Amino acid sequence: MEIEIVDFIVKVAACVCGKDGIISQAEEKAMLNLIILEYPNYPLERFNQALDEFFDETLQIEDYLHKLARSGLNPFIINICELSASADGLDIKENIALHKVKLILGSEI
Amino acid sequence: MSHFADASPDPKSHIKTLMRIGYTMPSAVSDILDNSITANAKNIEIHSLPGFKEPNISILDDGDGMSPEELIQNMKIGCKDPSDDRERGDLGRFGSGLKTASFSQARKLTVISKKEGEPLCAAVWDIDRIESENAWCLEILDENEVKAHPLLLLGSKKESGTQVIWEKLSCLNKTNHSLDDETIMASNLSELGNYISLHFHKFMDGKNKRNFSINNAQLQSIDPFMTRSPGYQEGRSEKLRCKGGYIEINTHVLPHFKRMETIPLERLGGANGIVQNQGLYIYRENRLINAGGWLGLAKTSQLGALARVEVNVPSSLDQEWATDVKKSSLQLPPRIKKELRKFLADPIKRSKRVYTYRGKQDKANKYWNIQENENDKTISYQISAENDFLIDIFRVIPKEQKSQLIKYLGQLAENLPLNHIYEKMSESPRDIDQESVTDALLEAIMSRVFEEEINE
Ligand SMILES: Nc1ncnc2c1ncn2[C@@H]1O[C@H](COP(=O)(O)OP(=O)(O)OP(=O)(O)O)[C@@H](O)[C@H]1O
Ligand SMILES: [Mg+2]
């Protein structure tokens, strides 16, 4: 696994869940569980660091997805976005962001 | 061609604006305490030294202190960029607090400081001089002058520390003219002590512990959640990840009034204070900013009196939360409002439960009916007709007396002193004692009847 790729996946999911500056515990937990399931060696510190970086960066969802282009992981990315964002109910903004991920990645599946 | 003219503010009028930022005395002192805490002070002492012609206030700490150069830089208003990232635990933001808080309370600010390995240094802002010179002229004292300063408390033994001195106090003349300065000062200081004990309570216990004192009397923390009282209930909690850390939300339900210990209850403003101060307790880097009130998220109600929602926010979110210079107000971002709403229902519901559990006897009782009419949203308290005792009486008394008694009982219910009961129940519920009322009634009636008999 390329560890940077996982960082970007975390950040894409964070974009969807943290659309308005906050990621809830339930969302964070769902995100982490899915990541660990897929990448058991991804360290927790790295996960935390990726989330901290996400809040400090000004990059948009498109920018992160761009870095994941042709990674062949599109179904996983969509899945993690969907499951983590809906961990505590999907609100309108999250839904729009999720839609955007699906649109951008969907055309690449 | 356009050109530029120097239009910087006139010091004389600018200073007047800065004096009116709207601090209260306690919130101004808190801004000075913030600085001491950020400078890692372990002991923070507030003194009002007696025996001087003019009253004065000193805030003395044993923190890191400042070098002479740092002191001069930090005496400037706006000495730091508000948008700079600050370290976790730094309570500053605007580079102004020390000056604006001081100017709101005093016309003369002296800061004496000592950093490890550096000489003792001091600088003075005197508003009278700023006004007469119409210039920002900061007075720097030389070492001998500092050592001879009549209000100097910062010992030369101490490795490091800072003393902030307020003179020419404007906070004293606002209140009652007939009282002398010392009396006003004493009452201000006692109010200040309560404010600090509540707003800095997280710095008074546990791993963050520091000592605070006023005129050598140590301050004790006031825990607004009464977490150590029997009957306290801890509720749901959540950590929300955000820029620069976490927002932490904890919910609390206070014990029922009857189980509250007297001293903590008094310190939280009595039963009235408990009711009024229900709501959100928002902390910025552990310092309390908002002590109660639901900020529009819920209604203050008698039954919700025991509900408290604690919110801890890192200073990295100052911009989103619109923290002001005084650190005494902030605005909830919409997203947080939404999140918080989820947390309100539970403690409020539990508060109601605790509240009404103790009042259960009031509800179903053989003597009173509580009639709640859902349709016209009215409630009335009526004397119960189902009472065996009453029915027995009705069986034995003649018809005439029956209607008299009914009339009397009707009047009794109509004249229930509801407002008075409500007031007392919210102010001092524990003072109400209904246990000996029957004896009192009997005695009163007996003595009246006895009197009448004698008169006859
Ligand atoms: N008691 C103190 N001990 C050591 N340094 C201090 C003390 N008080 C103030 N300072 C220094 O002076 C600076 C200016 O303080 P001031 O309160 O004016 O602004 P601030 O704390 O940076 O921001 P804010 O306006 O939000 O309070 C501080 O940043 C700190 O470096
Ligand atoms: Mg400050």
Coordinates of C-alpha atoms and ligand atoms in Angstrom, one line a residue:
Chain A
M1 CA 0.0 0.0 0.0
E2 CA 1.1 3.5 -0.7
I3 CA 0.6 5.2 2.6
E4 CA 0.0 8.7 1.0
I5 CA -2.9 7.2 -0.9
V6 CA -4.6 6.2 2.3
D7 CA -4.0 9.7 3.7
F8 CA -5.8 11.1 0.7
I9 CA -8.7 8.7 1.1
V10 CA -9.0 9.8 4.7
K11 CA -9.0 13.4 3.6
V12 CA -11.7 12.8 1.0
A13 CA -13.9 11.2 3.6
A14 CA -13.1 14.1 5.9
C15 CA -14.2 16.5 3.2
V16 CA -17.6 14.9 3.0
C17 CA -18.1 14.5 6.8
G18 CA -16.4 17.7 7.8
K19 CA -18.0 19.9 5.3
D20 CA -18.8 22.5 7.9
G21 CA -15.7 22.3 10.0
I22 CA -16.6 19.4 12.3
I23 CA -16.2 15.7 12.3
S24 CA -18.3 13.9 14.9
Q25 CA -17.1 10.9 16.9
A26 CA -19.4 8.5 15.2
E27 CA -18.2 9.7 11.8
E28 CA -14.5 9.5 12.8
K29 CA -15.0 6.0 14.2
A30 CA -16.8 4.7 11.1
M31 CA -14.0 6.2 8.9
L32 CA -11.3 4.6 11.0
N33 CA -13.0 1.2 11.1
L34 CA -13.3 1.0 7.3
I35 CA -9.8 2.2 6.8
I36 CA -8.4 -0.4 9.2
L37 CA -10.4 -3.1 7.6
E38 CA -8.9 -2.3 4.2
Y39 CA -5.5 -1.3 5.4
P40 CA -4.7 -3.0 8.6
N41 CA -1.2 -1.6 8.8
Y42 CA -2.2 2.0 8.5
P43 CA -1.1 3.6 11.8
L44 CA -3.5 5.5 14.0
E45 CA -1.2 8.4 14.4
R46 CA -1.1 8.7 10.7
F47 CA -4.9 8.8 10.6
N48 CA -5.0 11.5 13.2
Q49 CA -2.3 13.5 11.4
A50 CA -4.2 13.3 8.2
L51 CA -7.3 14.7 9.8
D52 CA -5.4 17.5 11.5
E53 CA -3.8 18.3 8.2
F54 CA -7.2 18.3 6.5
F55 CA -8.4 21.1 8.8
D56 CA -5.3 23.2 8.1
E57 CA -5.3 22.8 4.4
T58 CA -7.4 24.8 2.0
L59 CA -7.7 22.1 -0.6
Q60 CA -11.1 21.2 -2.0
I61 CA -12.6 17.7 -2.5
E62 CA -11.6 17.9 -6.2
D63 CA -8.0 18.4 -5.3
Y64 CA -7.8 15.3 -3.1
L65 CA -9.7 13.2 -5.7
H66 CA -7.3 14.4 -8.3
K67 CA -4.5 12.8 -6.3
L68 CA -6.4 9.6 -6.2
A69 CA -7.2 9.5 -9.9
R70 CA -6.7 6.1 -11.5
S71 CA -5.9 4.5 -8.1
G72 CA -8.5 1.9 -8.9
L73 CA -10.0 2.5 -5.5
N74 CA -13.1 4.3 -6.5
P75 CA -15.7 1.9 -5.1
F76 CA -13.9 1.9 -1.8
I77 CA -13.6 5.7 -1.7
I78 CA -17.3 6.1 -2.4
N79 CA -18.1 3.5 0.2
I80 CA -16.1 5.1 3.0
C81 CA -17.5 8.5 2.2
E82 CA -21.1 7.2 2.2
L83 CA -20.8 5.1 5.4
S84 CA -18.8 7.5 7.5
A85 CA -20.9 10.5 6.5
S86 CA -24.1 8.7 7.3
A87 CA -22.8 7.3 10.6
D88 CA -24.8 10.0 12.5
G89 CA -27.3 11.0 9.8
L90 CA -26.6 12.6 6.5
D91 CA -27.3 16.3 6.3
I92 CA -27.8 18.3 3.2
K93 CA -24.3 19.6 2.9
E94 CA -22.8 16.2 3.4
N95 CA -25.2 14.8 0.9
I96 CA -24.1 17.3 -1.7
A97 CA -20.5 16.6 -1.1
L98 CA -21.2 12.9 -1.3
H99 CA -22.9 13.4 -4.6
K100 CA -20.0 15.3 -5.9
V101 CA -17.6 12.4 -5.0
K102 CA -19.9 10.0 -6.8
L103 CA -20.1 12.2 -9.8
I104 CA -16.4 12.7 -10.1
L105 CA -15.5 9.1 -9.4
G106 CA -18.5 7.5 -11.0
S107 CA -17.4 8.6 -14.4
E108 CA -14.2 6.8 -13.8
I109 CA -15.5 3.5 -12.5
Chain B
M1 CA -2.8 62.1 -9.0
S2 CA -4.0 60.9 -5.7
H3 CA -1.7 61.0 -2.7
F4 CA -1.8 59.8 0.9
A5 CA -2.2 61.8 4.1
D6 CA -1.3 60.6 7.6
A7 CA -4.7 60.0 9.2
S8 CA -3.6 57.9 12.1
P9 CA -5.9 58.3 15.1
D10 CA -5.4 61.2 17.6
P11 CA -3.9 59.5 20.7
K12 CA -6.0 61.7 22.9
S13 CA -9.3 60.5 21.5
H14 CA -8.2 57.0 20.6
I15 CA -7.4 56.3 24.2
K16 CA -10.9 57.4 25.1
T17 CA -12.4 54.8 22.8
L18 CA -10.1 52.1 24.2
M19 CA -11.2 52.9 27.7
R20 CA -14.8 52.1 26.8
I21 CA -14.6 48.6 25.5
G22 CA -17.1 47.6 28.1
Y23 CA -15.3 45.3 30.5
T24 CA -16.6 44.8 33.9
M25 CA -14.1 44.9 36.7
P26 CA -14.0 41.0 37.0
S27 CA -13.8 40.5 33.2
A28 CA -10.9 43.0 33.0
V29 CA -9.0 41.3 35.8
S30 CA -9.7 38.0 34.1
D31 CA -7.9 39.2 31.0
I32 CA -4.8 39.9 33.1
L33 CA -5.1 36.4 34.7
D34 CA -5.2 34.9 31.2
N35 CA -1.8 36.4 30.6
S36 CA -0.4 35.0 33.8
I37 CA -1.8 31.6 33.0
T38 CA -0.3 31.6 29.5
A39 CA 3.0 32.6 31.1
N40 CA 2.9 29.4 33.2
A41 CA 2.4 31.1 36.5
K42 CA 1.7 28.7 39.4
N43 CA 0.8 31.4 41.9
I44 CA -1.4 34.4 41.0
E45 CA -2.0 37.0 43.7
I46 CA -4.3 39.9 43.6
H47 CA -3.6 42.6 46.1
S48 CA -5.1 45.9 47.0
L49 CA -2.4 47.5 49.2
P50 CA -3.8 49.6 52.1
G51 CA -2.3 52.7 53.5
F52 CA -2.0 54.7 50.2
K53 CA -3.8 57.9 49.5
E54 CA -5.2 56.5 46.3
P55 CA -6.6 53.0 46.0
N56 CA -4.7 50.5 43.8
I57 CA -4.9 47.0 42.5
S58 CA -1.9 44.7 41.8
I59 CA -1.9 41.4 40.0
L60 CA 1.2 39.5 40.7
D61 CA 2.4 36.2 39.1
D62 CA 5.4 33.9 39.2
G63 CA 5.3 33.1 35.5
D64 CA 7.9 33.4 32.8
G65 CA 8.1 37.2 32.9
M66 CA 9.4 39.5 30.2
S67 CA 12.7 40.9 29.3
P68 CA 13.0 44.8 29.0
E69 CA 12.7 44.6 25.2
E70 CA 9.7 42.2 25.3
L71 CA 8.0 44.4 27.9
I72 CA 8.2 47.5 25.7
Q73 CA 7.0 45.6 22.7
N74 CA 4.1 44.0 24.7
M75 CA 3.0 47.3 26.1
K76 CA 2.0 48.4 22.6
I77 CA -1.7 48.0 21.8
G78 CA -2.1 45.3 19.2
C79 CA 1.4 44.0 19.8
K80 CA 0.5 40.7 18.1
D81 CA -1.4 39.6 15.0
P82 CA -4.8 38.3 15.9
S83 CA -4.7 35.9 13.0
D84 CA -1.5 34.2 14.1
D85 CA -1.8 30.6 15.3
R86 CA -1.2 30.4 19.0
E87 CA 0.1 27.4 21.0
R88 CA -2.5 25.2 22.7
G89 CA -3.2 26.7 26.1
D90 CA -2.3 30.3 25.1
L91 CA -5.3 32.3 26.2
G92 CA -4.3 35.4 24.1
R93 CA -5.5 36.3 20.7
F94 CA -5.4 40.1 19.9
G95 CA -2.3 41.5 21.5
S96 CA -4.4 44.0 23.3
G97 CA -5.9 42.5 26.5
L98 CA -3.4 43.8 28.9
K99 CA -3.8 47.3 27.8
T100 CA -7.5 47.5 27.0
A101 CA -8.5 45.7 30.2
S102 CA -6.4 47.9 32.3
F103 CA -7.5 51.2 30.6
S104 CA -11.1 50.2 31.2
Q105 CA -10.5 50.2 35.0
A106 CA -7.5 52.5 35.7
R107 CA -5.9 55.6 34.2
K108 CA -2.5 54.4 35.1
L109 CA -1.0 51.0 34.2
T110 CA 2.4 50.0 35.4
V111 CA 3.9 46.6 34.4
I112 CA 6.9 45.4 36.3
S113 CA 8.4 42.2 35.1
K114 CA 11.4 39.9 35.4
K115 CA 12.5 37.1 33.2
E116 CA 15.1 34.5 34.2
G117 CA 18.6 35.9 33.7
E118 CA 17.3 39.4 32.9
P119 CA 17.1 42.5 35.0
L120 CA 13.9 43.8 36.6
C121 CA 12.1 46.2 34.3
A122 CA 9.0 48.3 34.3
A123 CA 7.0 50.4 31.9
V124 CA 4.1 52.8 32.6
W125 CA 1.1 54.0 30.6
D126 CA -0.5 57.1 32.1
I127 CA -3.6 58.2 30.4
D128 CA -3.3 61.7 31.8
R129 CA 0.1 62.0 30.1
I130 CA -1.1 60.5 26.9
E131 CA -3.9 63.1 26.9
S132 CA -1.8 66.1 27.8
E133 CA 1.0 65.2 25.4
N134 CA -1.4 63.9 22.8
A135 CA 1.1 61.2 22.1
W136 CA 1.7 57.5 22.9
C137 CA 4.5 58.1 25.3
L138 CA 5.4 55.0 27.3
E139 CA 7.5 55.7 30.4
I140 CA 10.3 53.2 31.0
L141 CA 11.6 53.2 34.6
D142 CA 15.2 52.6 35.3
E143 CA 16.3 49.8 37.7
N144 CA 16.6 52.0 40.7
E145 CA 13.2 53.6 40.1
V146 CA 11.7 50.1 39.9
K147 CA 13.2 48.9 43.1
A148 CA 12.0 52.0 44.8
H149 CA 8.4 51.7 43.5
P150 CA 6.1 52.1 46.5
L151 CA 3.8 49.3 45.3
L152 CA 6.5 46.9 44.3
L153 CA 5.6 43.3 45.3
L154 CA 7.7 41.3 42.8
G155 CA 10.5 40.3 45.0
S156 CA 14.1 40.4 43.7
K157 CA 14.4 36.8 45.1
K158 CA 12.0 35.5 42.6
E159 CA 13.5 34.1 39.4
S160 CA 10.8 35.4 37.2
G161 CA 7.3 37.0 37.3
T162 CA 5.2 39.9 36.5
Q163 CA 3.3 42.5 38.4
V164 CA 0.5 44.5 36.8
I165 CA -0.4 47.6 38.8
W166 CA -3.6 49.7 38.3
E167 CA -3.7 53.2 39.8
K168 CA -6.1 56.1 39.4
L169 CA -8.9 53.6 39.4
S170 CA -11.9 54.5 37.4
C171 CA -13.8 51.4 38.5
L172 CA -14.4 52.8 41.9
N173 CA -16.2 56.0 41.3
K174 CA -19.0 54.4 39.2
T175 CA -20.8 53.1 42.3
N176 CA -22.4 54.7 45.3
H177 CA -20.9 58.1 46.2
S178 CA -21.7 58.0 49.8
L179 CA -19.5 54.9 50.4
D180 CA -15.8 55.3 51.0
D181 CA -13.3 53.8 48.6
E182 CA -12.3 51.0 51.0
T183 CA -15.9 49.8 51.4
I184 CA -16.4 49.9 47.6
M185 CA -13.1 48.1 47.0
A186 CA -13.9 45.4 49.6
S187 CA -17.3 44.7 47.9
N188 CA -15.7 44.8 44.4
L189 CA -13.0 42.3 45.5
S190 CA -15.5 39.9 47.0
E191 CA -17.5 39.9 43.8
L192 CA -14.2 39.5 41.9
G193 CA -13.3 36.5 44.0
N194 CA -16.6 34.7 43.1
Y195 CA -16.2 35.5 39.5
I196 CA -12.6 34.1 39.4
S197 CA -13.6 31.0 41.4
L198 CA -16.2 30.2 38.8
H199 CA -14.6 31.3 35.6
F200 CA -11.2 29.8 36.4
H201 CA -12.3 26.8 38.3
K202 CA -10.7 24.4 35.9
F203 CA -7.3 26.0 36.8
M204 CA -7.9 25.6 40.5
D205 CA -8.0 21.8 40.7
G206 CA -6.4 18.8 39.1
K207 CA -3.5 18.7 36.8
N208 CA -3.8 22.4 35.7
K209 CA -3.8 23.5 39.4
R210 CA -2.6 27.0 40.2
N211 CA -3.1 29.1 43.3
F212 CA -5.2 32.2 43.2
S213 CA -5.6 34.6 46.1
I214 CA -7.0 38.0 46.9
N215 CA -5.3 39.9 49.6
N216 CA -3.7 36.7 50.7
A217 CA -7.0 34.8 51.0
Q218 CA -6.8 31.7 48.8
L219 CA -9.7 31.3 46.4
Q220 CA -11.5 28.0 46.2
S221 CA -13.0 26.7 42.9
I222 CA -16.7 26.8 42.2
D223 CA -17.8 23.8 40.2
P224 CA -20.9 24.8 38.3
F225 CA -21.8 21.2 37.7
M226 CA -21.5 20.1 41.4
T227 CA -19.8 16.9 40.1
R228 CA -18.7 15.9 43.6
S229 CA -22.1 16.3 45.3
P230 CA -24.2 13.3 46.0
G231 CA -27.0 13.0 43.4
Y232 CA -25.0 14.5 40.6
Q233 CA -25.6 12.8 37.2
E234 CA -23.2 12.7 34.3
G235 CA -24.8 12.5 30.9
R236 CA -23.8 12.0 27.3
S237 CA -20.6 13.4 26.0
E238 CA -19.0 13.8 22.6
K239 CA -15.8 14.9 21.0
L240 CA -16.0 16.7 17.7
R241 CA -12.9 17.0 15.7
C242 CA -12.2 20.4 14.4
K243 CA -9.4 22.7 13.3
G244 CA -6.6 22.6 15.9
G245 CA -8.2 19.9 18.1
Y246 CA -11.5 18.9 19.5
I247 CA -14.7 20.5 20.7
E248 CA -15.7 18.5 23.7
I249 CA -19.3 18.4 24.9
N250 CA -20.4 17.0 28.2
T251 CA -23.8 17.0 29.8
H252 CA -24.6 17.3 33.5
V253 CA -27.6 17.2 35.7
L254 CA -27.2 18.7 39.1
P255 CA -28.6 17.0 42.2
H256 CA -32.0 18.0 43.4
F257 CA -32.1 21.2 45.5
K258 CA -32.9 19.2 48.6
R259 CA -29.7 17.2 48.2
M260 CA -27.4 20.2 47.4
E261 CA -25.0 21.0 50.1
T262 CA -25.5 24.5 51.5
I263 CA -22.1 26.0 50.7
P264 CA -21.9 25.0 47.0
L265 CA -25.5 26.0 46.6
E266 CA -24.9 29.5 48.1
R267 CA -21.8 29.9 45.9
L268 CA -23.8 29.2 42.8
G269 CA -26.3 32.0 43.7
G270 CA -28.8 30.0 45.7
A271 CA -31.8 28.3 44.1
N272 CA -32.5 31.4 42.1
G273 CA -29.0 31.3 40.6
I274 CA -29.4 27.6 39.8
V275 CA -32.6 28.2 37.9
Q276 CA -31.3 31.3 36.1
N277 CA -27.9 29.8 35.2
Q278 CA -29.1 26.6 33.6
G279 CA -27.8 26.1 30.1
L280 CA -24.6 26.2 28.2
Y281 CA -21.2 26.5 29.9
I282 CA -18.7 27.3 27.2
Y283 CA -15.0 27.2 28.0
R284 CA -12.2 28.5 25.8
E285 CA -9.0 26.7 26.6
N286 CA -10.5 25.8 30.0
R287 CA -11.4 29.3 30.9
L288 CA -15.2 29.8 31.3
I289 CA -16.6 32.3 28.8
N290 CA -20.3 31.7 28.9
A291 CA -21.8 30.7 32.3
G292 CA -25.4 29.5 31.6
G293 CA -28.3 30.6 29.4
W294 CA -29.4 28.5 26.4
L295 CA -28.3 31.1 23.8
G296 CA -31.5 30.7 22.0
L297 CA -31.3 26.9 21.8
A298 CA -33.8 26.1 24.5
K299 CA -36.1 27.9 26.8
T300 CA -35.2 28.6 30.4
S301 CA -37.7 26.8 32.6
Q302 CA -38.1 25.9 36.2
L303 CA -37.9 22.2 35.4
G304 CA -34.8 22.5 33.3
A305 CA -33.1 24.2 36.2
L306 CA -30.7 21.4 36.9
A307 CA -29.5 20.9 33.3
R308 CA -26.0 22.0 32.2
V309 CA -24.2 21.4 28.9
E310 CA -20.5 21.9 29.0
V311 CA -18.7 22.9 25.8
N312 CA -14.9 23.1 25.6
V313 CA -13.5 24.9 22.6
P314 CA -9.9 25.3 21.5
S315 CA -8.7 28.9 20.8
S316 CA -7.9 27.8 17.2
L317 CA -11.6 28.3 16.5
D318 CA -11.7 32.0 17.7
Q319 CA -12.6 33.2 14.3
E320 CA -15.4 30.9 13.7
W321 CA -16.8 31.5 17.2
A322 CA -16.3 35.3 16.9
T323 CA -14.5 35.5 20.2
D324 CA -14.2 39.2 21.2
V325 CA -11.3 41.1 22.8
K326 CA -12.8 40.7 26.2
K327 CA -13.2 37.0 25.8
S328 CA -16.6 37.4 27.4
S329 CA -18.8 36.7 24.5
L330 CA -18.9 34.5 21.5
Q331 CA -21.3 33.3 18.9
L332 CA -22.2 29.7 18.2
P333 CA -21.5 28.7 14.6
P334 CA -24.6 27.3 12.9
R335 CA -23.1 23.8 12.7
I336 CA -22.4 23.7 16.4
K337 CA -25.9 24.9 17.2
K338 CA -27.2 22.0 15.2
E339 CA -24.9 19.6 17.0
L340 CA -25.7 21.0 20.4
R341 CA -29.4 20.7 20.0
K342 CA -28.9 16.9 20.0
F343 CA -27.4 17.2 23.5
L344 CA -29.9 19.5 25.1
A345 CA -32.9 17.2 25.2
D346 CA -31.4 14.6 27.4
P347 CA -30.1 16.8 30.4
I348 CA -33.3 18.9 30.3
K349 CA -35.4 15.8 30.4
R350 CA -33.4 14.4 33.2
S351 CA -33.5 17.6 35.1
K352 CA -37.3 17.5 34.8
R353 CA -37.3 13.9 36.1
V354 CA -35.1 14.8 39.1
Y355 CA -37.2 17.8 39.8
T356 CA -40.5 16.2 39.6
Y357 CA -39.5 13.0 41.3
R358 CA -38.9 14.9 44.5
G359 CA -42.1 16.8 44.0
K360 CA -44.1 13.6 43.3
Q361 CA -46.3 14.0 46.4
D362 CA -47.5 17.3 45.0
K363 CA -48.9 15.5 42.0
A364 CA -51.1 12.8 43.1
N365 CA -52.5 13.6 46.5
K366 CA -55.7 13.0 48.4
Y367 CA -56.3 16.7 49.1
W368 CA -55.6 18.5 45.8
N369 CA -56.5 17.8 42.2
I370 CA -54.3 19.3 39.5
Q371 CA -56.5 19.9 36.5
E372 CA -54.6 20.4 33.3
N373 CA -56.8 21.3 30.4
E374 CA -55.0 20.4 27.3
N375 CA -57.4 22.4 25.0
D376 CA -57.2 25.8 26.5
K377 CA -53.8 25.2 28.1
T378 CA -54.9 26.0 31.6
I379 CA -54.0 24.5 34.9
S380 CA -56.1 24.8 38.0
Y381 CA -55.6 23.5 41.5
Q382 CA -58.8 22.3 43.1
I383 CA -59.6 20.7 46.4
S384 CA -60.2 17.1 45.9
A385 CA -63.8 15.9 46.4
E386 CA -62.6 12.3 46.6
N387 CA -61.2 12.7 50.1
D388 CA -62.7 10.3 52.6
F389 CA -62.1 12.6 55.4
L390 CA -64.0 15.4 53.7
I391 CA -66.8 13.1 52.7
D392 CA -67.2 11.9 56.3
I393 CA -67.6 15.5 57.4
F394 CA -70.2 16.2 54.8
R395 CA -72.2 13.1 55.9
V396 CA -72.5 14.3 59.4
I397 CA -73.0 18.1 59.1
P398 CA -76.4 19.7 58.4
K399 CA -77.3 21.0 54.9
E400 CA -76.7 24.6 55.7
Q401 CA -73.1 24.1 56.9
K402 CA -72.5 21.9 53.9
S403 CA -72.9 24.8 51.5
Q404 CA -70.9 27.0 53.9
L405 CA -68.1 24.5 53.9
I406 CA -68.1 24.2 50.1
K407 CA -68.0 27.9 49.8
Y408 CA -65.1 28.1 52.2
L409 CA -63.1 25.3 50.4
G410 CA -63.7 27.0 47.1
Q411 CA -62.4 30.3 48.4
L412 CA -59.5 28.5 49.9
A413 CA -58.4 27.1 46.6
E414 CA -59.1 30.4 44.8
N415 CA -56.9 32.2 47.2
L416 CA -53.9 29.9 47.0
P417 CA -50.9 32.3 47.2
L418 CA -49.5 31.0 43.9
N419 CA -47.1 33.8 43.2
H420 CA -45.6 33.7 46.6
I421 CA -45.2 30.0 46.5
Y422 CA -43.6 30.2 43.1
E423 CA -41.2 32.9 44.2
K424 CA -40.2 31.1 47.4
M425 CA -39.9 27.8 45.6
S426 CA -37.4 29.3 43.2
E427 CA -35.5 31.4 45.6
S428 CA -35.3 29.3 48.8
P429 CA -37.2 26.1 48.4
R430 CA -35.5 24.6 51.5
D431 CA -36.9 27.3 53.7
I432 CA -40.4 26.1 53.1
D433 CA -41.6 24.1 56.0
Q434 CA -45.2 22.8 55.8
E435 CA -44.9 20.1 58.5
S436 CA -46.2 22.0 61.5
V437 CA -49.0 23.9 59.8
T438 CA -51.7 21.7 61.3
D439 CA -50.6 22.4 64.8
A440 CA -50.3 26.1 64.1
L441 CA -53.9 26.1 62.7
L442 CA -55.2 24.3 65.7
E443 CA -53.6 26.6 68.1
A444 CA -54.8 29.7 66.3
I445 CA -58.4 28.5 66.1
M446 CA -58.4 27.3 69.7
S447 CA -57.2 30.6 71.0
R448 CA -59.7 32.5 68.9
V449 CA -62.6 30.4 70.0
F450 CA -61.4 30.6 73.6
E451 CA -61.3 34.4 73.3
E452 CA -64.8 34.5 71.9
E453 CA -66.1 32.4 74.7
I454 CA -64.5 34.6 77.3
N455 CA -66.0 37.7 75.6
E456 CA -69.4 36.1 75.8
Ligands
LIG1 N1 1.9 38.2 33.1 C1 2.6 38.1 32.0 N2 3.7 37.4 32.0 C2 4.5 37.2 30.9 N3 4.2 37.8 29.7 C3 3.1 38.6 29.6 C4 2.2 38.8 30.8 N4 1.2 39.6 30.4 C5 1.4 39.9 29.1 N5 2.5 39.2 28.6 C6 3.0 39.3 27.2 O1 2.4 40.4 26.6 C7 1.7 40.1 25.5 C8 0.6 41.1 25.3 O2 -0.4 40.8 26.2 P1 -1.9 41.2 25.8 O3 -2.8 40.7 26.9 O4 -2.0 42.6 25.6 O5 -2.2 40.4 24.5 P2 -2.4 38.8 24.2 O6 -2.5 38.1 25.5 O7 -1.3 38.4 23.3 O8 -3.7 38.8 23.5 P3 -5.2 39.3 24.0 O9 -5.4 40.6 23.5 O10 -6.1 38.3 23.3 O11 -5.1 39.2 25.5 C9 1.4 38.7 25.6 O12 1.2 38.0 24.4 C10 2.6 38.1 26.4 O13 3.6 37.8 25.5
MG2 MG -3.9 38.7 27.0

